[in-house]
Amino acid sequence: MNVQNIYDTVADMKEQIHAELSHPYVQKFIHHPTVDENKLLYICSFLTTLSLEQQKWSRCALSVMLVQTALDTHDLVSTQDVDSEGTQLHKRQLTVLAGDYYSGLYYYYLAQTGQIDLIKVIASSIKEINIAKIHIYHNQTQDVQDMMTNFFTVESSLINSLCDYFNCPEWRELLEHACRLNAISTQLIKLAKQEASILLDNYYKNGMKSIGIQEALYASSEPSISVVKQYLAAGSPFINEPLKEHLYEMIGSLERLKNVVGEG
Amino acid sequence: MKLKMMYTFLNTDIALIEKELEQRIETKEALITNASLHLLQAGGKRIRPVFVLLAGKFGSYDVNQIKHVAVALELIHMASLVHDDVIDDADMRRGKPTIKAKWDNRIAMYTGDYIFARALETITKIEQVDAHKILSDTMVELTLGEIEQIKDKYDLNQDLRTYLRRIKRKTALLIAASCQLGAIAAGAPESIHKKLFLFGYYVGMSFQITDDILDFTSSEEKLGKPVGSDLLQGNITLPVLYALEDPDFRLKVERLFVADDQTELISEIITYITSSDVIDRSVKVSERYLEKAMMILKELPDNKARKALYQIAKYIGKRKF
């Protein structure tokens, strides 16, 4: 697939996902969900290398992204006490239902194409992700390493399962580490902007300081940077140009940030 | 007759389902197991698994196959209850604290998603693609029904059609799917499983209308929540829809929705509803759906399961809580 094609594919998929996520009433009250474009690039890059019919791979990409969005949406459900008739409760109710709706759609689309094995693989991944989320969210005594391991399960389990399902170990290794780096970058941005996330919230809840989490994130990035660099240096033919460009850029920006922090 | 007495011939299989449910929710993360068990052990009628098993009797009944459908449907129902308690901000369910009350909303969300995933893992043991098409469509409709319910809250200008479409999505379709999928998993012919779908649909409609009536006619003790709770939460159910034909009643409800202290107004509203003809009119609609369910049953082969379905439908129509 040439460079323009993969860009077009990602753009088309994004449009399709946005259309699926749209519900006129829900969108009146809650923000339209954000689609993780990096993960979409990983999934499309991977799936388009397989000999699958267009409808099958696009349903597959759509379903995985719907699940990802469903799970991300449920992370936004607030825990504070709210007025029983106020807009905050209304917003919370629709956030719960929007996530449920997207989950239902994942099952619906794979059922339509009869991809029952894939429904099972994704369900198993949803199960693991929620176990890991509860582990991060609730357990008070875990160490940073334990927390990072669970966090990476949350971030990469869906794509890992997809690669396992199609029996592509090289893609699995590359994308697992790409997902980790993508997640680390996102957390660093959230940290800088003082935004909430399941990882950061728990870190603060345990009384740890922000510099500690920053160091933990950088430390966790090192093995992943090394793996991704190896794939890039080997000139692995399955890595398309846009993906290559994205990975170089992500590694570069992480290394630059790390140096700034190190010098500071 | 008690509900459980209507299908004693299924006792061994129902015990098996109960055991499977416990096994399915077990995980290495103790909190998820505890939260899910907390809900499972609170009980419930297990009406969906019962419908699945009974419907399976119209095909080549093999409990080791059909159990996957029964367990999956109960898990889907459980997952939706966990999320519903977050939606309704409910602290109690079946006399026990809800997961969101015992832990918090986030734990409830993750537990609900976990149970949902377990349900899908379980149902994939069924290989018939049609079963998945039906169930997945039902699940999407179920959520759309809940969104509709939120949208229609406090809306006094909705009509009977809106109400019926909402309860179809919210309740009837999952019961209909339970009946149909049990038959499909047992390899029953299309002519049979389609009839069972219709039976479940009609019973489900009647069940929800009865539920909506009981919200006004039952007691707080039996309901486990205050009488008139649905209306207090802004849900316009069938008795209210009929009562809204009276402009004075409409004014009362409008005042209720903006009142700081609703005690006196809700009491007046309950008195109006229980003393006028709106309950009888609602009961008639419920009975009409039951009659349709019974008519469908007559078209099915005569067996023990058909008798049990008949008894259950009758029970649903006459239940007092």
Coordinates of C-alpha atoms in Angstrom, one line a residue:
Chain A
M1 CA 0.0 0.0 0.0
N2 CA 1.5 3.4 -1.0
V3 CA 1.8 6.4 1.3
Q4 CA -1.2 8.2 0.0
N5 CA -3.3 5.1 0.3
I6 CA -2.6 4.5 4.0
Y7 CA -3.4 8.2 4.7
D8 CA -6.6 7.9 2.8
T9 CA -7.4 4.6 4.5
V10 CA -6.9 6.1 8.0
A11 CA -8.9 9.2 7.0
D12 CA -11.8 7.1 5.6
M13 CA -11.8 4.9 8.7
K14 CA -11.8 7.9 11.0
E15 CA -14.8 9.3 9.2
Q16 CA -16.6 6.0 9.4
I17 CA -15.9 5.7 13.1
H18 CA -17.1 9.2 13.7
A19 CA -20.3 8.5 11.9
E20 CA -20.8 5.4 14.1
L21 CA -20.1 7.3 17.3
S22 CA -22.7 10.0 16.4
H23 CA -25.9 10.0 18.2
P24 CA -27.8 13.3 17.9
Y25 CA -29.3 13.3 21.4
V26 CA -26.2 12.1 23.2
Q27 CA -23.9 14.6 21.4
K28 CA -26.1 17.4 22.5
F29 CA -24.9 16.8 26.1
I30 CA -21.6 15.1 26.0
H31 CA -18.5 15.9 23.9
H32 CA -18.1 13.8 20.7
P33 CA -15.5 11.2 21.7
T34 CA -12.0 11.5 20.6
V35 CA -10.7 8.8 18.3
D36 CA -7.1 7.8 19.1
E37 CA -5.6 8.5 15.6
N38 CA -2.3 6.9 16.5
K39 CA -3.9 3.6 17.4
L40 CA -6.0 3.9 14.3
L41 CA -2.9 4.2 12.2
Y42 CA -1.4 1.2 13.9
I43 CA -4.5 -0.9 13.3
C44 CA -4.9 0.1 9.7
S45 CA -1.2 -0.3 9.0
F46 CA -1.4 -3.8 10.4
L47 CA -4.7 -5.0 8.9
T48 CA -4.0 -3.8 5.4
T49 CA -0.9 -6.1 5.2
L50 CA -3.2 -9.1 5.6
S51 CA -5.0 -10.8 2.8
L52 CA -8.4 -10.0 4.0
E53 CA -11.5 -8.8 2.1
Q54 CA -11.9 -5.0 2.4
Q55 CA -15.2 -5.4 4.3
K56 CA -13.7 -7.8 6.8
W57 CA -10.6 -5.8 7.7
S58 CA -12.6 -2.5 7.9
R59 CA -15.2 -4.1 10.2
C60 CA -12.4 -5.4 12.3
A61 CA -10.7 -2.0 12.5
L62 CA -14.0 -0.3 13.2
S63 CA -14.9 -2.8 15.9
V64 CA -11.6 -2.5 17.7
M65 CA -11.8 1.3 17.6
L66 CA -15.4 1.2 18.9
V67 CA -14.4 -0.9 21.8
Q68 CA -11.4 1.4 22.6
T69 CA -13.7 4.4 22.5
A70 CA -16.3 2.6 24.6
L71 CA -13.8 1.8 27.3
D72 CA -12.3 5.3 27.2
T73 CA -15.8 6.8 27.5
H74 CA -16.5 4.9 30.7
D75 CA -13.3 6.3 32.2
L76 CA -15.0 9.7 32.0
V77 CA -17.9 8.6 34.3
S78 CA -17.7 11.0 37.3
T79 CA -17.7 9.8 40.9
Q80 CA -18.7 12.9 42.6
D81 CA -22.2 13.4 44.2
V82 CA -24.4 15.4 41.9
D83 CA -27.8 17.0 42.1
S84 CA -30.4 14.3 41.3
E85 CA -32.0 16.4 38.6
G86 CA -29.1 18.5 37.4
T87 CA -27.2 18.6 34.2
Q88 CA -24.2 16.8 35.8
L89 CA -26.3 13.7 36.4
H90 CA -27.7 13.9 32.9
K91 CA -24.2 14.1 31.5
R92 CA -23.1 11.2 33.6
Q93 CA -26.1 9.1 32.5
L94 CA -25.4 9.7 28.9
T95 CA -21.7 9.0 29.3
V96 CA -22.6 5.5 30.7
L97 CA -25.0 4.8 27.9
A98 CA -22.7 6.2 25.1
G99 CA -20.0 3.7 26.2
D100 CA -22.6 0.9 26.3
Y101 CA -23.8 1.8 22.9
Y102 CA -20.3 1.7 21.3
S103 CA -19.7 -1.6 23.0
G104 CA -22.9 -3.0 21.5
L105 CA -21.9 -1.7 18.1
Y106 CA -18.6 -3.6 18.2
Y107 CA -20.5 -6.9 18.8
Y108 CA -23.1 -5.9 16.2
Y109 CA -20.6 -5.3 13.4
L110 CA -18.6 -8.4 13.9
A111 CA -21.8 -10.5 14.2
Q112 CA -22.9 -9.2 10.9
T113 CA -19.8 -10.5 9.2
G114 CA -19.8 -13.7 11.2
Q115 CA -16.4 -13.1 12.8
I116 CA -17.3 -15.0 16.0
D117 CA -13.8 -15.9 16.9
L118 CA -12.8 -12.3 16.8
I119 CA -15.8 -11.3 19.0
K120 CA -14.3 -13.7 21.6
V121 CA -10.8 -12.5 21.3
I122 CA -11.9 -8.9 21.8
A123 CA -14.2 -9.8 24.6
S124 CA -11.3 -11.5 26.4
S125 CA -9.2 -8.3 25.9
I126 CA -12.0 -6.1 27.4
K127 CA -12.1 -8.5 30.4
E128 CA -8.3 -8.1 30.9
I129 CA -8.4 -4.3 30.4
N130 CA -11.1 -3.9 33.1
I131 CA -9.3 -6.2 35.5
A132 CA -6.2 -4.0 35.0
K133 CA -8.2 -0.8 35.4
I134 CA -9.6 -1.9 38.7
H135 CA -6.1 -2.9 39.8
I136 CA -4.8 0.5 39.0
Y137 CA -7.8 2.4 40.3
H138 CA -8.5 0.5 43.5
N139 CA -5.4 -1.1 44.9
Q140 CA -3.6 1.2 47.2
T141 CA -0.4 -0.7 48.0
Q142 CA 1.0 -1.5 44.6
D143 CA 4.4 -0.2 43.5
V144 CA 5.0 1.9 40.4
Q145 CA 6.2 -1.0 38.3
D146 CA 3.0 -2.9 39.1
M147 CA 1.0 0.1 38.2
M148 CA 2.9 0.6 34.9
T149 CA 2.4 -3.1 33.9
N150 CA -1.3 -2.8 34.4
F151 CA -1.4 0.5 32.6
F152 CA 0.3 -1.0 29.6
T153 CA -2.3 -3.8 29.6
V154 CA -5.0 -1.2 29.5
E155 CA -3.3 0.6 26.6
S156 CA -2.1 -2.3 24.4
S157 CA -4.3 -5.3 25.1
L158 CA -6.7 -4.8 22.3
I159 CA -4.1 -4.4 19.6
N160 CA -2.0 -7.3 21.1
S161 CA -5.1 -9.5 20.9
L162 CA -5.7 -8.5 17.3
C163 CA -2.1 -9.4 16.3
D164 CA -2.3 -12.7 18.2
Y165 CA -5.6 -13.5 16.5
F166 CA -4.0 -13.1 13.0
N167 CA -0.8 -14.8 14.3
C168 CA 1.6 -12.0 13.5
P169 CA 4.2 -12.0 16.3
E170 CA 6.4 -9.3 14.7
W171 CA 3.5 -6.9 14.4
R172 CA 2.5 -7.7 17.9
E173 CA 5.9 -6.8 19.3
L174 CA 6.2 -3.6 17.3
L175 CA 2.7 -2.4 18.0
E176 CA 2.7 -3.3 21.7
H177 CA 5.7 -1.1 22.2
A178 CA 4.3 1.6 19.9
C179 CA 1.1 1.6 22.0
R180 CA 3.2 1.9 25.2
L181 CA 5.1 4.9 23.8
N182 CA 1.9 6.4 22.6
A183 CA 0.4 6.0 26.1
I184 CA 3.5 7.4 27.8
S185 CA 3.5 10.5 25.5
T186 CA -0.2 11.0 26.3
Q187 CA 0.4 10.8 30.0
L188 CA 3.3 13.2 29.8
I189 CA 1.0 15.7 28.0
K190 CA -1.7 15.2 30.6
L191 CA 0.8 15.6 33.4
A192 CA 2.0 18.9 31.9
K193 CA -1.6 20.2 31.5
Q194 CA -2.6 18.8 34.9
E195 CA -5.4 16.8 33.3
A196 CA -6.9 13.7 34.9
S197 CA -6.2 10.1 33.9
I198 CA -6.7 6.7 35.6
L199 CA -2.9 6.4 36.0
L200 CA -2.2 9.9 37.3
D201 CA -5.2 10.0 39.5
N202 CA -4.1 6.8 41.3
Y203 CA -0.5 8.1 41.5
Y204 CA -1.6 11.2 43.3
K205 CA -4.1 9.3 45.4
N206 CA -1.2 7.2 46.8
G207 CA 0.6 10.4 47.8
M208 CA 3.4 10.1 45.2
K209 CA 4.9 13.3 43.7
S210 CA 4.7 14.3 40.0
I211 CA 8.4 14.1 39.4
G212 CA 8.2 10.4 40.5
I213 CA 5.6 9.5 37.8
Q214 CA 7.5 11.5 35.2
E215 CA 10.7 9.5 36.0
A216 CA 8.6 6.2 36.0
L217 CA 7.2 7.1 32.6
Y218 CA 10.6 7.9 31.1
A219 CA 12.1 4.8 32.6
S220 CA 9.3 2.7 31.1
S221 CA 9.8 4.2 27.7
E222 CA 13.4 3.1 27.4
P223 CA 12.8 -0.6 26.6
S224 CA 10.0 0.3 24.2
I225 CA 12.1 2.9 22.4
S226 CA 14.9 0.3 22.0
V227 CA 12.5 -2.3 20.5
V228 CA 10.9 0.1 18.1
K229 CA 14.3 1.5 17.0
Q230 CA 15.4 -2.1 16.2
Y231 CA 12.5 -2.6 13.9
L232 CA 13.1 0.8 12.3
A233 CA 16.8 0.1 11.8
A234 CA 16.2 -3.3 10.4
G235 CA 14.1 -1.6 7.7
S236 CA 11.3 -4.1 8.3
P237 CA 9.4 -4.1 5.0
F238 CA 6.0 -4.4 6.6
I239 CA 6.3 -0.9 8.2
N240 CA 4.8 1.6 5.9
E241 CA 6.2 5.2 5.5
P242 CA 3.5 7.0 7.5
L243 CA 3.9 4.6 10.4
K244 CA 7.7 4.9 10.2
E245 CA 7.5 8.6 10.2
H246 CA 5.1 8.6 13.2
L247 CA 7.4 6.2 15.2
Y248 CA 10.5 8.3 14.5
E249 CA 8.6 11.5 15.5
M250 CA 7.3 9.9 18.7
I251 CA 10.6 8.6 19.8
G252 CA 12.3 11.9 19.0
S253 CA 9.9 13.9 21.0
L254 CA 10.1 11.6 24.0
E255 CA 13.9 11.7 23.9
R256 CA 13.9 15.5 23.6
L257 CA 11.6 15.8 26.5
K258 CA 13.6 13.4 28.6
N259 CA 16.8 15.3 28.0
V260 CA 15.1 18.6 28.9
V261 CA 13.9 17.0 32.2
G262 CA 17.4 15.5 32.8
E263 CA 19.1 18.8 32.3
G264 CA 16.5 20.7 34.3
Chain B
M1 CA -48.4 -21.1 42.6
K2 CA -44.9 -19.8 43.1
L3 CA -42.9 -19.0 40.0
K4 CA -40.2 -21.7 40.7
M5 CA -42.9 -24.4 41.0
M6 CA -43.8 -23.9 37.4
Y7 CA -40.7 -25.5 36.0
T8 CA -39.5 -27.9 38.7
F9 CA -38.4 -30.3 35.9
L10 CA -35.6 -27.8 35.1
N11 CA -34.3 -27.6 38.7
T12 CA -31.1 -29.6 38.0
D13 CA -30.3 -27.4 34.9
I14 CA -31.1 -24.2 36.7
A15 CA -28.7 -25.2 39.5
L16 CA -26.1 -25.8 36.8
I17 CA -26.6 -22.4 35.4
E18 CA -26.3 -20.8 38.8
K19 CA -23.0 -22.6 39.3
E20 CA -21.8 -21.6 35.9
L21 CA -22.7 -17.9 36.6
E22 CA -20.5 -18.0 39.7
Q23 CA -17.6 -19.6 37.8
R24 CA -17.9 -17.1 34.9
I25 CA -17.5 -14.0 37.1
E26 CA -14.6 -15.3 39.1
T27 CA -11.3 -13.6 38.4
K28 CA -7.9 -13.1 40.0
E29 CA -8.9 -9.6 40.9
A30 CA -10.7 -10.1 44.1
L31 CA -12.7 -6.8 43.9
I32 CA -14.3 -7.7 40.6
T33 CA -15.2 -11.2 41.9
N34 CA -16.6 -9.7 45.1
A35 CA -18.6 -7.0 43.3
S36 CA -20.0 -9.4 40.8
L37 CA -20.8 -12.0 43.4
H38 CA -22.4 -9.3 45.5
L39 CA -24.9 -8.7 42.7
L40 CA -25.3 -12.4 41.8
Q41 CA -26.1 -13.4 45.3
A42 CA -28.7 -10.7 45.7
G43 CA -30.8 -13.1 43.7
G44 CA -33.3 -12.2 41.1
K45 CA -35.9 -14.3 39.3
R46 CA -33.4 -15.6 36.6
I47 CA -36.3 -15.3 34.3
R48 CA -34.1 -15.0 31.2
P49 CA -32.2 -18.3 31.8
V50 CA -35.6 -20.0 32.5
F51 CA -37.0 -18.7 29.2
V52 CA -33.8 -19.9 27.4
L53 CA -34.0 -23.4 28.8
L54 CA -37.7 -23.7 28.2
A55 CA -37.3 -22.5 24.6
G56 CA -34.5 -25.1 24.2
K57 CA -37.1 -27.8 24.8
F58 CA -38.6 -27.1 21.4
G59 CA -35.4 -28.4 19.7
S60 CA -32.8 -31.0 20.5
Y61 CA -32.3 -30.0 24.1
D62 CA -28.7 -30.3 25.3
V63 CA -28.1 -28.4 28.5
N64 CA -24.3 -28.3 27.9
Q65 CA -24.9 -26.3 24.7
I66 CA -28.0 -24.2 25.8
K67 CA -26.3 -23.2 29.1
H68 CA -24.0 -20.9 27.2
V69 CA -27.0 -18.8 26.0
A70 CA -28.7 -18.9 29.4
V71 CA -25.5 -17.8 31.3
A72 CA -24.7 -15.1 28.7
L73 CA -28.1 -13.6 28.8
E74 CA -28.2 -13.4 32.6
L75 CA -24.7 -11.9 32.6
I76 CA -25.8 -9.3 30.0
H77 CA -28.8 -8.5 32.3
M78 CA -26.5 -8.3 35.3
A79 CA -24.0 -5.9 33.5
S80 CA -26.9 -3.7 32.5
L81 CA -28.2 -3.6 36.1
V82 CA -24.7 -2.5 37.4
H83 CA -24.6 0.4 34.9
D84 CA -28.3 1.2 35.5
D85 CA -27.5 1.9 39.1
V86 CA -25.0 4.5 38.1
I87 CA -27.5 6.0 35.7
D88 CA -30.2 6.1 38.3
D89 CA -27.8 7.0 41.1
A90 CA -29.4 4.2 43.0
D91 CA -27.9 3.1 46.4
M92 CA -30.0 0.0 46.9
R93 CA -31.0 -3.0 44.7
R94 CA -33.0 -6.0 46.0
G95 CA -32.5 -4.8 49.5
K96 CA -28.7 -4.7 49.2
P97 CA -26.3 -1.8 48.6
T98 CA -25.5 -1.4 44.9
I99 CA -22.0 -1.8 43.6
K100 CA -21.8 1.9 43.0
A101 CA -22.9 2.6 46.6
K102 CA -20.6 0.0 48.1
W103 CA -17.6 1.0 46.1
D104 CA -18.1 3.9 43.6
N105 CA -19.3 4.7 40.1
R106 CA -15.9 3.9 38.5
I107 CA -15.8 0.4 40.1
A108 CA -19.4 -0.1 38.9
M109 CA -18.4 0.9 35.3
Y110 CA -15.4 -1.4 35.2
T111 CA -17.3 -4.3 36.8
G112 CA -20.2 -3.9 34.4
D113 CA -17.8 -3.9 31.4
Y114 CA -16.1 -6.9 32.8
I115 CA -19.4 -8.8 33.2
F116 CA -20.4 -7.8 29.7
A117 CA -17.1 -9.1 28.3
R118 CA -17.6 -12.4 30.2
A119 CA -21.1 -12.6 28.6
L120 CA -19.7 -12.2 25.1
E121 CA -17.0 -14.7 25.7
T122 CA -19.6 -17.2 26.8
I123 CA -22.0 -16.7 24.0
T124 CA -19.2 -17.2 21.4
K125 CA -19.4 -20.9 22.3
I126 CA -22.5 -20.8 20.2
E127 CA -21.5 -21.0 16.6
Q128 CA -24.7 -20.1 14.8
V129 CA -24.1 -16.7 13.3
D130 CA -27.9 -15.9 13.4
A131 CA -27.8 -16.1 17.1
H132 CA -25.1 -13.5 17.3
K133 CA -26.9 -11.2 14.8
I134 CA -30.1 -11.4 16.9
L135 CA -28.3 -10.9 20.3
S136 CA -26.1 -8.0 19.1
D137 CA -29.0 -6.2 17.5
T138 CA -30.9 -6.7 20.8
M139 CA -28.1 -5.2 22.8
V140 CA -27.8 -2.1 20.6
E141 CA -31.6 -1.7 20.8
L142 CA -31.5 -2.1 24.5
T143 CA -29.1 0.8 24.9
L144 CA -31.0 3.0 22.4
G145 CA -34.1 2.3 24.5
E146 CA -32.3 3.5 27.6
I147 CA -31.1 6.6 25.8
E148 CA -34.7 7.2 24.7
Q149 CA -35.9 6.8 28.3
I150 CA -33.5 9.6 29.4
K151 CA -34.6 11.7 26.5
D152 CA -38.3 11.3 27.2
K153 CA -38.0 11.9 31.0
Y154 CA -40.2 14.8 32.2
D155 CA -41.8 15.1 28.7
L156 CA -45.5 15.2 29.2
N157 CA -46.2 15.5 25.5
Q158 CA -45.1 12.0 24.6
D159 CA -47.7 9.6 23.3
L160 CA -48.6 5.9 23.7
R161 CA -46.4 4.9 20.7
T162 CA -43.3 6.5 22.3
Y163 CA -44.0 4.6 25.5
L164 CA -44.5 1.3 23.8
R165 CA -41.4 1.6 21.7
R166 CA -39.4 2.5 24.8
I167 CA -40.5 -0.5 26.8
K168 CA -40.1 -2.8 23.8
R169 CA -36.4 -1.8 23.6
K170 CA -35.9 -1.6 27.4
T171 CA -37.4 -4.9 28.4
A172 CA -39.3 -6.9 25.8
L173 CA -36.6 -7.5 23.3
L174 CA -34.2 -9.1 25.7
I175 CA -36.9 -11.5 26.9
A176 CA -37.9 -12.2 23.3
A177 CA -34.2 -12.8 22.4
S178 CA -33.9 -15.2 25.4
C179 CA -36.8 -17.3 24.0
Q180 CA -35.6 -17.2 20.4
L181 CA -31.9 -17.9 21.2
G182 CA -32.7 -20.9 23.4
A183 CA -34.6 -22.4 20.5
I184 CA -31.8 -21.5 18.0
A185 CA -29.1 -23.0 20.2
A186 CA -31.2 -26.2 20.3
G187 CA -31.5 -26.3 16.6
A188 CA -35.2 -25.7 16.5
P189 CA -36.6 -24.8 13.0
E190 CA -37.1 -21.1 12.1
S191 CA -40.9 -21.4 12.3
I192 CA -40.6 -22.3 15.9
H193 CA -37.9 -19.9 17.1
K194 CA -39.7 -17.0 15.4
K195 CA -42.9 -17.8 17.3
L196 CA -40.9 -18.0 20.5
F197 CA -39.5 -14.6 19.8
L198 CA -43.0 -13.2 19.5
F199 CA -44.1 -15.0 22.6
G200 CA -41.2 -13.5 24.5
Y201 CA -41.9 -10.1 23.1
Y202 CA -45.5 -10.1 24.1
V203 CA -44.7 -11.4 27.6
G204 CA -42.0 -8.8 28.0
M205 CA -44.3 -6.0 27.1
S206 CA -46.9 -7.2 29.5
F207 CA -44.2 -7.7 32.2
Q208 CA -43.0 -4.1 31.9
I209 CA -46.5 -2.6 31.9
T210 CA -47.3 -4.6 35.0
D211 CA -44.1 -3.3 36.5
D212 CA -45.2 0.2 35.7
I213 CA -48.6 -0.4 37.3
L214 CA -47.0 -1.9 40.4
D215 CA -45.0 1.3 40.9
F216 CA -48.3 2.9 41.9
T217 CA -50.3 0.1 43.4
S218 CA -47.7 -1.9 45.4
S219 CA -46.1 -1.0 48.7
E220 CA -42.7 0.4 49.5
E221 CA -41.9 -2.8 51.3
K222 CA -42.6 -5.0 48.3
L223 CA -41.1 -2.7 45.7
G224 CA -37.9 -2.0 47.7
K225 CA -38.3 1.7 46.8
P226 CA -40.9 4.4 47.5
V227 CA -44.2 4.1 45.7
G228 CA -44.3 6.4 42.6
S229 CA -40.5 6.3 42.2
D230 CA -40.7 6.1 38.5
L231 CA -42.7 9.3 38.2
L232 CA -40.5 11.1 40.8
Q233 CA -37.6 10.3 38.5
G234 CA -39.4 11.8 35.5
N235 CA -40.4 8.5 33.9
I236 CA -43.8 8.8 32.2
T237 CA -45.3 5.3 32.3
L238 CA -48.6 4.0 31.0
P239 CA -50.9 4.8 34.0
V240 CA -49.5 8.4 34.0
L241 CA -50.0 8.7 30.2
Y242 CA -53.6 7.9 30.6
A243 CA -54.0 10.1 33.6
L244 CA -52.5 13.0 31.7
E245 CA -55.7 13.2 29.6
D246 CA -57.1 15.1 32.6
P247 CA -55.8 18.7 32.5
D248 CA -56.0 19.0 36.3
F249 CA -53.8 16.0 36.7
R250 CA -51.4 17.3 34.1
L251 CA -51.0 20.5 36.2
K252 CA -50.3 18.5 39.3
V253 CA -47.5 16.6 37.5
E254 CA -46.0 19.8 36.2
R255 CA -46.0 21.2 39.7
L256 CA -44.5 17.9 41.0
F257 CA -41.5 18.2 38.6
V258 CA -40.5 21.7 39.9
A259 CA -41.5 21.2 43.6
D260 CA -38.9 21.4 46.3
D261 CA -40.9 19.2 48.6
Q262 CA -42.7 16.6 46.5
T263 CA -44.2 14.5 49.4
E264 CA -47.7 15.9 49.3
L265 CA -48.0 16.2 45.5
I266 CA -46.8 12.6 44.9
S267 CA -49.3 11.4 47.5
E268 CA -52.1 13.2 45.7
I269 CA -51.0 11.9 42.3
I270 CA -50.8 8.3 43.7
T271 CA -54.3 8.7 45.1
Y272 CA -55.6 10.0 41.8
I273 CA -54.0 7.2 39.8
T274 CA -55.2 4.4 42.1
S275 CA -58.7 5.7 42.4
S276 CA -59.4 6.5 38.8
D277 CA -59.8 4.1 35.8
V278 CA -56.2 4.5 34.6
I279 CA -55.0 1.4 36.4
D280 CA -57.8 -0.7 34.9
R281 CA -57.0 0.7 31.4
S282 CA -53.3 -0.1 31.9
V283 CA -54.1 -3.6 33.1
K284 CA -56.2 -4.2 30.0
V285 CA -53.3 -3.3 27.7
S286 CA -51.1 -5.6 29.7
E287 CA -53.7 -8.4 29.4
R288 CA -54.0 -7.8 25.7
Y289 CA -50.3 -8.5 25.3
L290 CA -50.6 -11.6 27.4
E291 CA -53.5 -12.8 25.3
K292 CA -51.4 -12.5 22.2
A293 CA -48.6 -14.4 24.0
M294 CA -51.1 -17.2 24.8
M295 CA -52.3 -17.3 21.2
I296 CA -48.7 -17.8 20.0
L297 CA -48.2 -20.6 22.5
K298 CA -51.2 -22.5 21.0
E299 CA -49.3 -22.6 17.7
L300 CA -46.3 -24.4 19.4
P301 CA -46.0 -28.1 19.9
D302 CA -47.6 -29.3 23.1
N303 CA -45.0 -30.3 25.6
K304 CA -44.0 -29.7 29.3
A305 CA -42.2 -26.5 28.3
R306 CA -45.2 -25.1 26.6
K307 CA -47.3 -25.7 29.8
A308 CA -44.6 -24.0 31.9
L309 CA -44.4 -21.0 29.5
Y310 CA -48.2 -20.7 29.8
Q311 CA -48.0 -20.8 33.6
I312 CA -45.2 -18.2 33.7
A313 CA -47.1 -15.9 31.3
K314 CA -50.2 -16.2 33.6
Y315 CA -48.0 -15.5 36.6
I316 CA -46.5 -12.4 35.0
G317 CA -50.0 -11.0 34.3
K318 CA -51.2 -11.5 37.9
R319 CA -48.1 -10.8 39.9
K320 CA -48.4 -8.3 42.8
F321 CA -44.7 -7.5 43.2

